Amino acid sequence: MPTEPTAPPEPPAPSAPAVNRFVLPPEPVLRAREKLVLDHFHDEVAQDWDATLATFPHPHYELIAQMTVHDGDSEVRTYYDDTRVAFPDQDHEIIAFRHAVDAVIVEFWLLGTHRGPLGGIPPTGSRHRTRMTAYFIFDEHENLVTERIYFDRLTILKQLVAGVDKRGPRGLLKLARIVRGALGMAGSAPDPRLLRTTPPGFVSAATARTPTPSPTPEELS
């Protein structure tokens, strides 16, 4: 019996174009990213959490100094609330603003007066000014998907302790509580999501490449 003609196979779905890590997006994209990040900074200082969270489709913070992650609206709001209890006047001074292929990179000073508990560390009344770097990472649809922050916790702690009277018994007692609180915060396990990293493909390829052997004296002659 004659067989039914078979339909031609469906063509494969077009794949997303590969991102060229050497080419920045067009200027309108960079300007849109810049405005979003500057609005994000402004809304954080104003403590307008609804506006700040609206800069993400899904809020996601990674704090590399503590190796902690705050993921989702509820966790990020708690992070905002906790840090503003500790530093009600928290502010910033931007140092530099740079564009990358998939990110905006901001260097800034974080400022604040320690008026409330910071984790297990009691308030000291001291003011800190700490240099930080934040990576605002965008996906292929130009959504902000991650704010990843790098800083040195010891730099903050040294400034908080500097204002404590270390000669009187009350000051020494507070200093002991600060040390105990800091040690308690340092003992937490790192978030495993920050431990699972993979080198970029071009780095792996370069590492796997067999080195070219040096020419022999005969070949050089």
PDB file of N, CA and C in Angstrom, residues 13-73:
ATOM      1  N   ALA A  13      13.819  25.815  16.847  1.00  0.00           N
ATOM      2  CA  ALA A  13      13.523  27.176  17.311  1.00  0.00           C
ATOM      3  C   ALA A  13      14.805  27.986  17.340  1.00  0.00           C
ATOM      4  N   PRO A  14      14.708  29.237  16.930  1.00  0.00           N
ATOM      5  CA  PRO A  14      15.927  30.053  16.952  1.00  0.00           C
ATOM      6  C   PRO A  14      16.446  30.230  18.369  1.00  0.00           C
ATOM      7  N   SER A  15      17.728  30.073  18.542  1.00  0.00           N
ATOM      8  CA  SER A  15      18.325  30.227  19.874  1.00  0.00           C
ATOM      9  C   SER A  15      18.654  31.696  20.100  1.00  0.00           C
ATOM     10  N   ALA A  16      18.716  32.057  21.377  1.00  0.00           N
ATOM     11  CA  ALA A  16      19.056  33.436  21.722  1.00  0.00           C
ATOM     12  C   ALA A  16      20.477  33.725  21.259  1.00  0.00           C
ATOM     13  N   PRO A  17      20.688  34.907  20.712  1.00  0.00           N
ATOM     14  CA  PRO A  17      22.036  35.220  20.248  1.00  0.00           C
ATOM     15  C   PRO A  17      23.028  35.215  21.401  1.00  0.00           C
ATOM     16  N   ALA A  18      24.216  34.706  21.124  1.00  0.00           N
ATOM     17  CA  ALA A  18      25.244  34.669  22.163  1.00  0.00           C
ATOM     18  C   ALA A  18      25.664  36.091  22.510  1.00  0.00           C
ATOM     19  N   VAL A  19      25.907  36.310  23.790  1.00  0.00           N
ATOM     20  CA  VAL A  19      26.324  37.634  24.254  1.00  0.00           C
ATOM     21  C   VAL A  19      27.818  37.785  24.015  1.00  0.00           C
ATOM     22  N   ASN A  20      28.176  38.842  23.345  1.00  0.00           N
ATOM     23  CA  ASN A  20      29.584  39.154  23.116  1.00  0.00           C
ATOM     24  C   ASN A  20      30.088  39.938  24.314  1.00  0.00           C
ATOM     25  N   ARG A  21      30.989  39.344  25.074  1.00  0.00           N
ATOM     26  CA  ARG A  21      31.445  39.995  26.303  1.00  0.00           C
ATOM     27  C   ARG A  21      32.328  41.208  26.042  1.00  0.00           C
ATOM     28  N   PHE A  22      32.678  41.445  24.777  1.00  0.00           N
ATOM     29  CA  PHE A  22      33.521  42.595  24.433  1.00  0.00           C
ATOM     30  C   PHE A  22      32.708  43.786  23.901  1.00  0.00           C
ATOM     31  N   VAL A  23      31.391  43.626  23.787  1.00  0.00           N
ATOM     32  CA  VAL A  23      30.564  44.676  23.192  1.00  0.00           C
ATOM     33  C   VAL A  23      29.466  45.074  24.174  1.00  0.00           C
ATOM     34  N   LEU A  24      29.435  46.355  24.525  1.00  0.00           N
ATOM     35  CA  LEU A  24      28.401  46.851  25.419  1.00  0.00           C
ATOM     36  C   LEU A  24      27.069  46.964  24.683  1.00  0.00           C
ATOM     37  N   PRO A  25      25.956  46.901  25.404  1.00  0.00           N
ATOM     38  CA  PRO A  25      24.657  47.157  24.780  1.00  0.00           C
ATOM     39  C   PRO A  25      24.582  48.594  24.267  1.00  0.00           C
ATOM     40  N   PRO A  26      23.574  48.893  23.437  1.00  0.00           N
ATOM     41  CA  PRO A  26      23.454  50.251  22.903  1.00  0.00           C
ATOM     42  C   PRO A  26      23.203  51.285  24.009  1.00  0.00           C
ATOM     43  N   GLU A  27      23.474  52.522  23.669  1.00  0.00           N
ATOM     44  CA  GLU A  27      23.385  53.611  24.655  1.00  0.00           C
ATOM     45  C   GLU A  27      22.021  53.702  25.332  1.00  0.00           C
ATOM     46  N   PRO A  28      20.885  53.569  24.621  1.00  0.00           N
ATOM     47  CA  PRO A  28      19.595  53.650  25.319  1.00  0.00           C
ATOM     48  C   PRO A  28      19.438  52.602  26.421  1.00  0.00           C
ATOM     49  N   VAL A  29      19.985  51.410  26.202  1.00  0.00           N
ATOM     50  CA  VAL A  29      19.922  50.364  27.226  1.00  0.00           C
ATOM     51  C   VAL A  29      20.752  50.778  28.437  1.00  0.00           C
ATOM     52  N   LEU A  30      21.949  51.292  28.203  1.00  0.00           N
ATOM     53  CA  LEU A  30      22.806  51.714  29.309  1.00  0.00           C
ATOM     54  C   LEU A  30      22.163  52.858  30.092  1.00  0.00           C
ATOM     55  N   ARG A  31      21.534  53.772  29.379  1.00  0.00           N
ATOM     56  CA  ARG A  31      20.871  54.891  30.065  1.00  0.00           C
ATOM     57  C   ARG A  31      19.693  54.404  30.913  1.00  0.00           C
ATOM     58  N   ALA A  32      18.948  53.427  30.394  1.00  0.00           N
ATOM     59  CA  ALA A  32      17.821  52.884  31.153  1.00  0.00           C
ATOM     60  C   ALA A  32      18.306  52.163  32.405  1.00  0.00           C
ATOM     61  N   ARG A  33      19.381  51.388  32.267  1.00  0.00           N
ATOM     62  CA  ARG A  33      19.954  50.713  33.437  1.00  0.00           C
ATOM     63  C   ARG A  33      20.415  51.734  34.474  1.00  0.00           C
ATOM     64  N   GLU A  34      21.099  52.773  33.988  1.00  0.00           N
ATOM     65  CA  GLU A  34      21.632  53.786  34.898  1.00  0.00           C
ATOM     66  C   GLU A  34      20.506  54.457  35.683  1.00  0.00           C
ATOM     67  N   LYS A  35      19.433  54.815  34.995  1.00  0.00           N
ATOM     68  CA  LYS A  35      18.312  55.446  35.688  1.00  0.00           C
ATOM     69  C   LYS A  35      17.713  54.513  36.728  1.00  0.00           C
ATOM     70  N   LEU A  36      17.534  53.242  36.373  1.00  0.00           N
ATOM     71  CA  LEU A  36      16.951  52.296  37.323  1.00  0.00           C
ATOM     72  C   LEU A  36      17.818  52.166  38.568  1.00  0.00           C
ATOM     73  N   VAL A  37      19.136  52.069  38.387  1.00  0.00           N
ATOM     74  CA  VAL A  37      20.031  51.895  39.536  1.00  0.00           C
ATOM     75  C   VAL A  37      20.056  53.159  40.395  1.00  0.00           C
ATOM     76  N   LEU A  38      20.084  54.324  39.778  1.00  0.00           N
ATOM     77  CA  LEU A  38      20.066  55.569  40.554  1.00  0.00           C
ATOM     78  C   LEU A  38      18.739  55.723  41.301  1.00  0.00           C
ATOM     79  N   ASP A  39      17.630  55.344  40.670  1.00  0.00           N
ATOM     80  CA  ASP A  39      16.343  55.358  41.376  1.00  0.00           C
ATOM     81  C   ASP A  39      16.369  54.403  42.558  1.00  0.00           C
ATOM     82  N   HIS A  40      16.981  53.253  42.367  1.00  0.00           N
ATOM     83  CA  HIS A  40      17.103  52.250  43.433  1.00  0.00           C
ATOM     84  C   HIS A  40      17.856  52.839  44.634  1.00  0.00           C
ATOM     85  N   PHE A  41      18.986  53.482  44.385  1.00  0.00           N
ATOM     86  CA  PHE A  41      19.746  54.115  45.468  1.00  0.00           C
ATOM     87  C   PHE A  41      18.897  55.181  46.165  1.00  0.00           C
ATOM     88  N   HIS A  42      18.228  56.028  45.383  1.00  0.00           N
ATOM     89  CA  HIS A  42      17.424  57.115  45.951  1.00  0.00           C
ATOM     90  C   HIS A  42      16.313  56.568  46.840  1.00  0.00           C
ATOM     91  N   ASP A  43      15.608  55.531  46.354  1.00  0.00           N
ATOM     92  CA  ASP A  43      14.480  54.986  47.102  1.00  0.00           C
ATOM     93  C   ASP A  43      14.933  54.279  48.373  1.00  0.00           C
ATOM     94  N   GLU A  44      16.129  53.681  48.357  1.00  0.00           N
ATOM     95  CA  GLU A  44      16.658  53.072  49.578  1.00  0.00           C
ATOM     96  C   GLU A  44      16.913  54.122  50.651  1.00  0.00           C
ATOM     97  N   VAL A  45      17.512  55.255  50.269  1.00  0.00           N
ATOM     98  CA  VAL A  45      17.780  56.315  51.247  1.00  0.00           C
ATOM     99  C   VAL A  45      16.465  56.863  51.796  1.00  0.00           C
ATOM    100  N   ALA A  46      15.463  57.008  50.919  1.00  0.00           N
ATOM    101  CA  ALA A  46      14.151  57.497  51.347  1.00  0.00           C
ATOM    102  C   ALA A  46      13.383  56.445  52.151  1.00  0.00           C
ATOM    103  N   GLN A  47      13.900  55.211  52.209  1.00  0.00           N
ATOM    104  CA  GLN A  47      13.263  54.087  52.882  1.00  0.00           C
ATOM    105  C   GLN A  47      11.855  53.832  52.317  1.00  0.00           C
ATOM    106  N   ASP A  48      11.734  54.019  51.012  1.00  0.00           N
ATOM    107  CA  ASP A  48      10.509  53.688  50.290  1.00  0.00           C
ATOM    108  C   ASP A  48      10.693  52.280  49.734  1.00  0.00           C
ATOM    109  N   TRP A  49      10.349  51.293  50.556  1.00  0.00           N
ATOM    110  CA  TRP A  49      10.657  49.907  50.195  1.00  0.00           C
ATOM    111  C   TRP A  49       9.832  49.434  49.004  1.00  0.00           C
ATOM    112  N   ASP A  50       8.596  49.903  48.873  1.00  0.00           N
ATOM    113  CA  ASP A  50       7.791  49.489  47.719  1.00  0.00           C
ATOM    114  C   ASP A  50       8.458  49.931  46.422  1.00  0.00           C
ATOM    115  N   ALA A  51       8.920  51.180  46.384  1.00  0.00           N
ATOM    116  CA  ALA A  51       9.572  51.675  45.172  1.00  0.00           C
ATOM    117  C   ALA A  51      10.895  50.965  44.930  1.00  0.00           C
ATOM    118  N   THR A  52      11.651  50.702  45.993  1.00  0.00           N
ATOM    119  CA  THR A  52      12.938  50.022  45.834  1.00  0.00           C
ATOM    120  C   THR A  52      12.741  48.619  45.281  1.00  0.00           C
ATOM    121  N   LEU A  53      11.792  47.894  45.860  1.00  0.00           N
ATOM    122  CA  LEU A  53      11.553  46.518  45.422  1.00  0.00           C
ATOM    123  C   LEU A  53      10.977  46.464  44.013  1.00  0.00           C
ATOM    124  N   ALA A  54      10.313  47.545  43.585  1.00  0.00           N
ATOM    125  CA  ALA A  54       9.742  47.563  42.240  1.00  0.00           C
ATOM    126  C   ALA A  54      10.814  47.603  41.156  1.00  0.00           C
ATOM    127  N   THR A  55      12.070  47.873  41.529  1.00  0.00           N
ATOM    128  CA  THR A  55      13.141  47.856  40.526  1.00  0.00           C
ATOM    129  C   THR A  55      13.532  46.428  40.146  1.00  0.00           C
ATOM    130  N   PHE A  56      13.079  45.431  40.924  1.00  0.00           N
ATOM    131  CA  PHE A  56      13.311  44.018  40.611  1.00  0.00           C
ATOM    132  C   PHE A  56      11.991  43.355  40.208  1.00  0.00           C
ATOM    133  N   PRO A  57      11.978  42.451  39.227  1.00  0.00           N
ATOM    134  CA  PRO A  57      10.819  41.555  39.097  1.00  0.00           C
ATOM    135  C   PRO A  57      10.741  40.587  40.281  1.00  0.00           C
ATOM    136  N   HIS A  58      11.924  40.159  40.757  1.00  0.00           N
ATOM    137  CA  HIS A  58      12.009  39.272  41.925  1.00  0.00           C
ATOM    138  C   HIS A  58      13.215  39.729  42.751  1.00  0.00           C
ATOM    139  N   PRO A  59      13.005  40.375  43.903  1.00  0.00           N
ATOM    140  CA  PRO A  59      14.130  40.920  44.677  1.00  0.00           C
ATOM    141  C   PRO A  59      15.117  39.829  45.099  1.00  0.00           C
ATOM    142  N   HIS A  60      16.405  40.138  44.926  1.00  0.00           N
ATOM    143  CA  HIS A  60      17.443  39.150  45.253  1.00  0.00           C
ATOM    144  C   HIS A  60      18.734  39.887  45.591  1.00  0.00           C
ATOM    145  N   TYR A  61      19.175  39.745  46.843  1.00  0.00           N
ATOM    146  CA  TYR A  61      20.415  40.356  47.314  1.00  0.00           C
ATOM    147  C   TYR A  61      21.418  39.266  47.682  1.00  0.00           C
ATOM    148  N   GLU A  62      22.680  39.501  47.340  1.00  0.00           N
ATOM    149  CA  GLU A  62      23.766  38.622  47.765  1.00  0.00           C
ATOM    150  C   GLU A  62      24.808  39.475  48.484  1.00  0.00           C
ATOM    151  N   LEU A  63      25.024  39.184  49.767  1.00  0.00           N
ATOM    152  CA  LEU A  63      26.001  39.916  50.573  1.00  0.00           C
ATOM    153  C   LEU A  63      27.224  39.019  50.736  1.00  0.00           C
ATOM    154  N   ILE A  64      28.274  39.344  49.996  1.00  0.00           N
ATOM    155  CA  ILE A  64      29.417  38.442  49.916  1.00  0.00           C
ATOM    156  C   ILE A  64      30.221  38.448  51.216  1.00  0.00           C
ATOM    157  N   ALA A  65      30.280  39.562  51.921  1.00  0.00           N
ATOM    158  CA  ALA A  65      31.039  39.595  53.180  1.00  0.00           C
ATOM    159  C   ALA A  65      30.486  38.576  54.174  1.00  0.00           C
ATOM    160  N   GLN A  66      29.156  38.498  54.277  1.00  0.00           N
ATOM    161  CA  GLN A  66      28.532  37.523  55.188  1.00  0.00           C
ATOM    162  C   GLN A  66      28.259  36.188  54.520  1.00  0.00           C
ATOM    163  N   MET A  67      28.391  36.127  53.176  1.00  0.00           N
ATOM    164  CA  MET A  67      28.015  34.936  52.402  1.00  0.00           C
ATOM    165  C   MET A  67      26.562  34.563  52.683  1.00  0.00           C
ATOM    166  N   THR A  68      25.696  35.588  52.626  1.00  0.00           N
ATOM    167  CA  THR A  68      24.272  35.372  52.842  1.00  0.00           C
ATOM    168  C   THR A  68      23.493  35.849  51.621  1.00  0.00           C
ATOM    169  N   VAL A  69      22.280  35.284  51.463  1.00  0.00           N
ATOM    170  CA  VAL A  69      21.380  35.627  50.369  1.00  0.00           C
ATOM    171  C   VAL A  69      20.041  36.019  50.974  1.00  0.00           C
ATOM    172  N   HIS A  70      19.455  37.106  50.463  1.00  0.00           N
ATOM    173  CA  HIS A  70      18.082  37.499  50.800  1.00  0.00           C
ATOM    174  C   HIS A  70      17.295  37.429  49.501  1.00  0.00           C
ATOM    175  N   ASP A  71      16.372  36.490  49.427  1.00  0.00           N
ATOM    176  CA  ASP A  71      15.672  36.211  48.171  1.00  0.00           C
ATOM    177  C   ASP A  71      14.171  36.377  48.370  1.00  0.00           C
ATOM    178  N   GLY A  72      13.563  37.156  47.494  1.00  0.00           N
ATOM    179  CA  GLY A  72      12.122  37.347  47.549  1.00  0.00           C
ATOM    180  C   GLY A  72      11.735  38.566  48.366  1.00  0.00           C
ATOM    181  N   ASP A  73      10.511  39.018  48.145  1.00  0.00           N
ATOM    182  CA  ASP A  73      10.019  40.260  48.753  1.00  0.00           C
ATOM    183  C   ASP A  73      10.136  40.256  50.269  1.00  0.00           C
TER     184      ASP A  73
END
